[in-house]
Amino acid sequence: MRIWQILHVVSNLRYNVQHRIIVRLISVKGSFFTGTEGYCYPIDDQWTTSELVAVVNFYNEVEAAYEHGVDVANLLATYQVFKQVVRSKMQEKQIDRAFEKASGYSIYRTVKQAQSQQKGRLKMVDPT
């Protein structure tokens, strides 16, 4: 996956989504996406550009849930799109472990909390 391919798809998105992705898109190396905070987020080099954008949007929602809170409906919607890309439970668990190792944020705990809450805003408590 080349950065120019990602930017081509990003250019066709709404401005606020473009901005969030471009700000986070510092580099893509191997199977990790490097965000602005220096986290190396797991990606699969077999994903298409649109799949990569969908996964990164979900990562951004999880990150935002810990940092300032998110709308539960938006988080669950991005999770559903993420699940269309990452269909296997095993791959999802592997991604969650790598994501938590890189950022300290748990995809599993965030989604579980959102699913139990169902509506409103979600602000995760940092475990540290």
PDB file of N, CA, C and O in Angstrom, residues 24 26 33-41 63 102-103:
ATOM      1  N   ARG A  24      -3.156  11.937  10.724  1.00  0.00           N
ATOM      2  CA  ARG A  24      -2.623  10.703  11.288  1.00  0.00           C
ATOM      3  C   ARG A  24      -1.689   9.955  10.335  1.00  0.00           C
ATOM      4  O   ARG A  24      -0.949   9.080  10.745  1.00  0.00           O
ATOM      5  N   ILE A  26       1.266   9.727   8.788  1.00  0.00           N
ATOM      6  CA  ILE A  26       2.651  10.179   8.718  1.00  0.00           C
ATOM      7  C   ILE A  26       3.454   9.225   7.832  1.00  0.00           C
ATOM      8  O   ILE A  26       4.162   9.637   6.940  1.00  0.00           O
ATOM      9  N   PHE A  33       0.699   1.219  10.905  1.00  0.00           N
ATOM     10  CA  PHE A  33       0.320   2.580  10.554  1.00  0.00           C
ATOM     11  C   PHE A  33       0.821   3.469  11.690  1.00  0.00           C
ATOM     12  O   PHE A  33       0.517   3.206  12.847  1.00  0.00           O
ATOM     13  N   THR A  34       1.590   4.494  11.391  1.00  0.00           N
ATOM     14  CA  THR A  34       2.127   5.366  12.426  1.00  0.00           C
ATOM     15  C   THR A  34       1.279   6.615  12.522  1.00  0.00           C
ATOM     16  O   THR A  34       1.151   7.358  11.566  1.00  0.00           O
ATOM     17  N   GLY A  35       0.684   6.844  13.683  1.00  0.00           N
ATOM     18  CA  GLY A  35      -0.166   8.004  13.916  1.00  0.00           C
ATOM     19  C   GLY A  35       0.615   9.168  14.480  1.00  0.00           C
ATOM     20  O   GLY A  35       1.817   9.076  14.736  1.00  0.00           O
ATOM     21  N   THR A  36      -0.064  10.267  14.715  1.00  0.00           N
ATOM     22  CA  THR A  36       0.591  11.480  15.189  1.00  0.00           C
ATOM     23  C   THR A  36       1.166  11.332  16.584  1.00  0.00           C
ATOM     24  O   THR A  36       2.094  12.027  16.940  1.00  0.00           O
ATOM     25  N   GLU A  37       0.604  10.436  17.377  1.00  0.00           N
ATOM     26  CA  GLU A  37       1.109  10.254  18.736  1.00  0.00           C
ATOM     27  C   GLU A  37       2.306   9.304  18.768  1.00  0.00           C
ATOM     28  O   GLU A  37       2.816   8.998  19.833  1.00  0.00           O
ATOM     29  N   GLY A  38       2.729   8.826  17.598  1.00  0.00           N
ATOM     30  CA  GLY A  38       3.854   7.917  17.531  1.00  0.00           C
ATOM     31  C   GLY A  38       3.458   6.463  17.710  1.00  0.00           C
ATOM     32  O   GLY A  38       4.316   5.603  17.769  1.00  0.00           O
ATOM     33  N   TYR A  39       2.153   6.174  17.818  1.00  0.00           N
ATOM     34  CA  TYR A  39       1.712   4.794  17.938  1.00  0.00           C
ATOM     35  C   TYR A  39       1.893   4.102  16.597  1.00  0.00           C
ATOM     36  O   TYR A  39       1.675   4.698  15.555  1.00  0.00           O
ATOM     37  N   CYS A  40       2.246   2.850  16.632  1.00  0.00           N
ATOM     38  CA  CYS A  40       2.301   2.037  15.421  1.00  0.00           C
ATOM     39  C   CYS A  40       1.087   1.130  15.432  1.00  0.00           C
ATOM     40  O   CYS A  40       1.035   0.170  16.185  1.00  0.00           O
ATOM     41  N   TYR A  41       0.106   1.463  14.631  1.00  0.00           N
ATOM     42  CA  TYR A  41      -1.138   0.716  14.601  1.00  0.00           C
ATOM     43  C   TYR A  41      -1.058  -0.418  13.594  1.00  0.00           C
ATOM     44  O   TYR A  41      -0.507  -0.245  12.507  1.00  0.00           O
ATOM     45  N   GLU A  63      -9.360   5.585  19.821  1.00  0.00           N
ATOM     46  CA  GLU A  63      -8.422   6.538  20.417  1.00  0.00           C
ATOM     47  C   GLU A  63      -9.175   7.737  21.006  1.00  0.00           C
ATOM     48  O   GLU A  63      -8.919   8.153  22.128  1.00  0.00           O
ATOM     49  N   ALA A 102       0.530  -0.890  21.362  1.00  0.00           N
ATOM     50  CA  ALA A 102       1.041   0.358  20.784  1.00  0.00           C
ATOM     51  C   ALA A 102       0.499   1.595  21.482  1.00  0.00           C
ATOM     52  O   ALA A 102       1.228   2.559  21.696  1.00  0.00           O
ATOM     53  N   SER A 103      -0.789   1.575  21.832  1.00  0.00           N
ATOM     54  CA  SER A 103      -1.430   2.796  22.320  1.00  0.00           C
ATOM     55  C   SER A 103      -1.837   2.767  23.786  1.00  0.00           C
ATOM     56  O   SER A 103      -2.054   3.813  24.388  1.00  0.00           O
TER      57      SER A 103
END
